[in-house]
């Protein structure tokens, strides 16, 4: 691990921004060696042919009926247009940190845990999960606006994601966007299909409708480069542009939990459930990676 991250502590300004806005940009945290290993891990994960890898390009095809014309302006119409033009894949792998040595070394590193602890204002930090993303050139599909809490069997306030790109990210290949202050909304929202705001029928909560109404929200898009980290709250509404250029966009998302997070079984979530409502998250699936007690 490079010397910078070994000594890095989020500034008071960064902590305040995270707490007030729900997202904060932390530049130049990881060095080139770590990014090289992380990029190799992402490539390995997303090319696996198993249940932990989701091909959202194919999922998009299941959401559109080719025999039935989509209603003008509908989510299905927007999907159908991209399906016919997309030349690349939008892939995601999840739950791999315990299976891959380099991922384990990075996600459990005390320094990332310390960053998470400072931003969340938590006395202890545990690993929650990991996600690996790849938007190939010409994959086109955007990441639909969503709230992470909708997909996870947890409840509480002290949970965040550290989003770490291994490629230069801009509007052309999948730049992340966030609705500022949305982590303070009292509502929880139905989980959607990620490639579209079309929701899972069994999901509970309100339906989130941002696409096509972006000017009604306080949205910030954040370009990033390898070594940067974008940290966002578990309730912050976020999404990403599609990849319309000839450059791949790969990124890892490491989620961490703090003191007040408990198991909470949701009506629908792709995440497996290993607890009773109200339980603390425990080893070995959720190891402690940082503690204020040392």
XYZ file of C-alpha atoms in Angstrom:
294
model
C 0.000 0.000 0.000
C 1.375 3.393 -0.886
C 2.548 5.795 1.806
C -0.238 8.275 1.078
C -3.112 5.957 1.917
C -1.228 4.603 4.922
C -1.302 8.132 6.362
C -4.499 9.461 4.773
C -7.332 10.668 6.965
C -10.365 12.435 5.494
C -10.320 16.157 6.221
C -12.993 17.823 8.329
C -14.318 19.310 5.086
C -14.582 15.868 3.455
C -16.381 14.456 6.488
C -18.774 17.410 6.563
C -19.475 17.070 2.833
C -20.239 13.356 3.190
C -22.526 13.960 6.168
C -24.382 16.876 4.571
C -24.451 15.932 0.879
C -24.294 12.129 1.036
C -21.321 11.838 -1.321
C -17.702 13.026 -1.324
C -14.879 12.834 -3.871
C -11.462 11.774 -2.522
C -8.728 12.148 -5.177
C -5.426 10.271 -5.466
C -5.871 7.725 -2.680
C -4.662 4.450 -4.225
C -1.367 4.033 -6.059
C -0.782 2.473 -9.479
C 0.257 -0.904 -8.053
C -3.014 -1.353 -6.177
C -5.003 -0.199 -9.194
C -3.199 -2.746 -11.378
C -4.153 -5.581 -9.023
C -7.716 -4.303 -8.674
C -8.130 -4.053 -12.456
C -6.936 -7.643 -12.873
C -9.394 -8.791 -10.189
C -12.291 -7.014 -11.885
C -11.403 -8.597 -15.227
C -11.260 -12.033 -13.593
C -14.562 -11.625 -11.776
C -16.746 -10.268 -14.587
C -15.633 -12.920 -17.065
C -16.766 -15.777 -14.837
C -19.729 -17.720 -16.151
C -21.580 -18.204 -12.880
C -24.449 -16.863 -10.810
C -22.471 -14.072 -9.176
C -21.998 -12.297 -12.506
C -24.942 -10.399 -13.963
C -25.024 -9.363 -17.605
C -27.305 -6.343 -17.532
C -27.250 -6.115 -21.312
C -29.072 -9.464 -21.427
C -31.334 -8.513 -18.528
C -32.394 -5.462 -20.546
C -33.537 -7.747 -23.362
C -35.873 -9.608 -20.976
C -37.611 -6.369 -20.009
C -38.761 -5.558 -23.536
C -41.336 -7.518 -25.538
C -40.223 -7.428 -29.198
C -43.745 -8.401 -30.268
C -45.391 -5.520 -28.419
C -44.626 -1.890 -29.319
C -43.473 0.058 -26.272
C -45.466 3.057 -25.140
C -43.857 6.294 -26.387
C -41.580 7.812 -23.741
C -41.730 4.720 -21.527
C -38.788 3.016 -19.840
C -39.314 0.061 -22.176
C -39.004 2.310 -25.232
C -35.719 3.747 -23.959
C -34.402 0.237 -23.346
C -35.493 -1.030 -26.752
C -33.639 1.776 -28.494
C -30.379 0.930 -26.710
C -30.766 -2.830 -27.143
C -30.801 -2.426 -30.894
C -27.687 -0.253 -30.937
C -25.488 -1.621 -28.119
C -22.239 -3.308 -29.175
C -20.734 -4.019 -25.741
C -21.768 -5.607 -22.452
C -22.666 -4.091 -19.077
C -21.453 -6.603 -16.463
C -21.439 -6.825 -12.666
C -19.950 -9.376 -10.270
C -20.695 -9.430 -6.546
C -19.494 -11.059 -3.334
C -15.968 -11.904 -4.450
C -13.702 -10.356 -1.822
C -13.319 -13.581 0.174
C -12.512 -15.598 -2.964
C -9.821 -13.389 -4.520
C -6.562 -12.659 -2.701
C -6.020 -9.167 -4.097
C -9.609 -8.118 -3.375
C -9.362 -9.455 0.166
C -6.104 -7.563 0.735
C -7.607 -4.274 -0.410
C -11.147 -4.378 1.003
C -9.879 -5.459 4.436
C -7.029 -2.939 4.535
C -7.126 -0.893 7.723
C -6.649 2.361 5.818
C -9.861 1.966 3.778
C -11.647 1.006 6.972
C -10.306 4.121 8.663
C -11.584 6.295 5.804
C -15.017 4.666 6.083
C -15.030 5.049 9.865
C -14.167 8.734 9.700
C -16.848 9.512 7.118
C -19.544 7.478 8.894
C -18.438 8.709 12.341
C -18.369 5.108 13.536
C -16.136 3.576 16.213
C -15.897 0.285 14.314
C -16.030 -0.689 10.638
C -16.880 -4.061 9.106
C -16.819 -5.280 5.517
C -20.312 -5.537 4.076
C -19.919 -6.552 0.431
C -18.188 -5.865 -2.868
C -19.354 -5.230 -6.421
C -17.272 -5.250 -9.612
C -18.508 -3.341 -12.678
C -17.490 -3.331 -16.332
C -19.108 -1.198 -19.025
C -17.579 -2.244 -22.306
C -17.224 0.204 -25.210
C -20.600 0.795 -26.805
C -22.582 -0.901 -24.035
C -24.819 2.221 -24.014
C -27.034 1.268 -21.041
C -26.892 3.694 -18.169
C -26.966 2.562 -14.554
C -30.491 3.415 -13.457
C -31.029 5.760 -10.533
C -31.294 3.666 -7.386
C -30.670 3.470 -3.647
C -28.287 0.779 -2.361
C -30.327 0.220 0.802
C -33.126 -1.233 -1.344
C -30.944 -4.226 -2.290
C -29.407 -5.118 1.069
C -30.774 -6.881 4.134
C -29.649 -4.207 6.549
C -31.092 -1.234 8.394
C -29.375 1.782 9.922
C -27.480 4.892 8.922
C -23.783 3.991 9.146
C -23.182 2.252 5.834
C -21.325 3.550 2.806
C -19.756 2.513 -0.467
C -16.249 3.388 -1.616
C -16.447 3.478 -5.428
C -13.002 2.964 -6.979
C -12.428 3.303 -10.749
C -9.514 1.623 -12.501
C -10.083 3.516 -15.765
C -10.510 7.211 -16.482
C -14.239 7.905 -16.096
C -16.120 10.734 -17.762
C -19.535 11.387 -19.262
C -18.732 9.280 -22.312
C -18.017 5.955 -20.615
C -20.049 5.790 -17.417
C -19.630 8.771 -15.088
C -21.297 8.483 -11.684
C -24.093 10.885 -10.754
C -25.585 11.526 -7.307
C -28.647 13.350 -5.990
C -27.246 15.624 -3.324
C -28.961 15.348 0.032
C -31.057 12.310 -0.937
C -29.528 10.303 1.938
C -31.654 12.464 4.243
C -34.924 11.585 2.554
C -37.195 9.568 4.812
C -38.413 7.333 1.984
C -37.046 3.954 1.016
C -37.501 2.866 -2.571
C -38.236 -0.289 -4.507
C -35.204 -2.008 -5.968
C -35.049 -1.783 -9.743
C -33.326 -3.757 -12.494
C -30.195 -1.514 -12.425
C -30.238 -1.294 -16.220
C -33.634 0.405 -15.960
C -35.861 2.028 -13.352
C -38.323 -0.817 -13.991
C -38.802 -2.237 -10.480
C -38.886 -5.764 -9.091
C -42.561 -6.576 -8.592
C -42.016 -8.105 -5.145
C -40.006 -5.150 -3.826
C -41.422 -2.893 -1.113
C -41.206 0.881 -0.955
C -41.906 3.798 -3.244
C -41.163 3.799 -6.960
C -38.208 6.021 -7.793
C -38.671 8.112 -10.929
C -35.674 10.231 -11.901
C -34.947 9.358 -15.541
C -36.565 11.957 -17.749
C -37.030 14.290 -14.761
C -33.404 15.008 -13.906
C -33.927 18.780 -13.870
C -36.190 18.349 -10.831
C -33.302 17.063 -8.693
C -30.004 18.446 -7.388
C -27.697 16.112 -9.326
C -23.910 16.216 -9.382
C -21.844 14.121 -11.805
C -18.277 13.348 -10.730
C -15.524 12.505 -13.235
C -12.806 10.319 -11.758
C -9.500 8.660 -12.567
C -7.632 5.558 -11.339
C -6.620 6.030 -7.712
C -9.583 8.252 -6.810
C -12.390 7.190 -4.480
C -15.991 8.405 -4.446
C -17.730 7.652 -1.138
C -21.513 7.661 -0.947
C -24.087 6.955 1.758
C -26.213 3.806 1.527
C -29.336 5.935 0.992
C -27.871 8.363 -1.538
C -29.685 8.055 -4.869
C -27.160 7.507 -7.644
C -26.730 6.256 -11.197
C -24.281 6.482 -14.091
C -24.170 7.387 -17.754
C -23.895 4.683 -20.397
C -20.709 3.904 -22.302
C -21.032 5.501 -25.723
C -17.320 5.664 -26.587
C -14.446 3.278 -27.368
C -13.027 3.149 -23.817
C -13.900 0.527 -21.197
C -15.102 1.681 -17.784
C -14.283 -0.646 -14.868
C -14.760 0.030 -11.172
C -15.029 -1.695 -7.809
C -17.507 -0.759 -5.097
C -16.602 -1.777 -1.541
C -19.363 -1.355 1.041
C -18.737 -1.049 4.772
C -20.976 -0.909 7.837
C -20.604 0.854 11.169
C -21.956 0.736 14.702
C -25.699 1.106 14.115
C -26.217 -1.329 11.225
C -28.381 -4.382 11.917
C -29.771 -7.247 9.860
C -33.179 -6.482 8.408
C -34.970 -8.843 6.061
C -36.442 -7.051 3.050
C -39.362 -8.304 0.966
C -37.144 -8.659 -2.083
C -33.388 -8.514 -2.423
C -30.847 -10.471 -4.477
C -28.620 -10.626 -1.393
C -28.630 -13.835 0.662
C -29.876 -13.497 4.248
C -27.923 -14.897 7.165
C -29.386 -13.409 10.302
C -32.365 -12.448 12.408
C -33.849 -8.969 12.302
C -31.942 -6.780 14.744
C -28.767 -8.888 14.757
C -25.352 -7.284 14.409
C -23.347 -8.267 11.340
C -20.661 -10.738 12.436
C -17.581 -12.680 11.385
C -16.550 -14.363 9.173
C -18.678 -12.791 6.452
C -18.364 -9.297 7.920
C -14.905 -8.963 9.495
C -13.818 -5.892 11.439
C -11.325 -3.908 9.341
C -10.889 -0.898 11.590
C -11.635 0.086 15.176
C -11.100 3.375 16.968
C -9.895 1.336 19.927
C -6.926 0.144 17.839
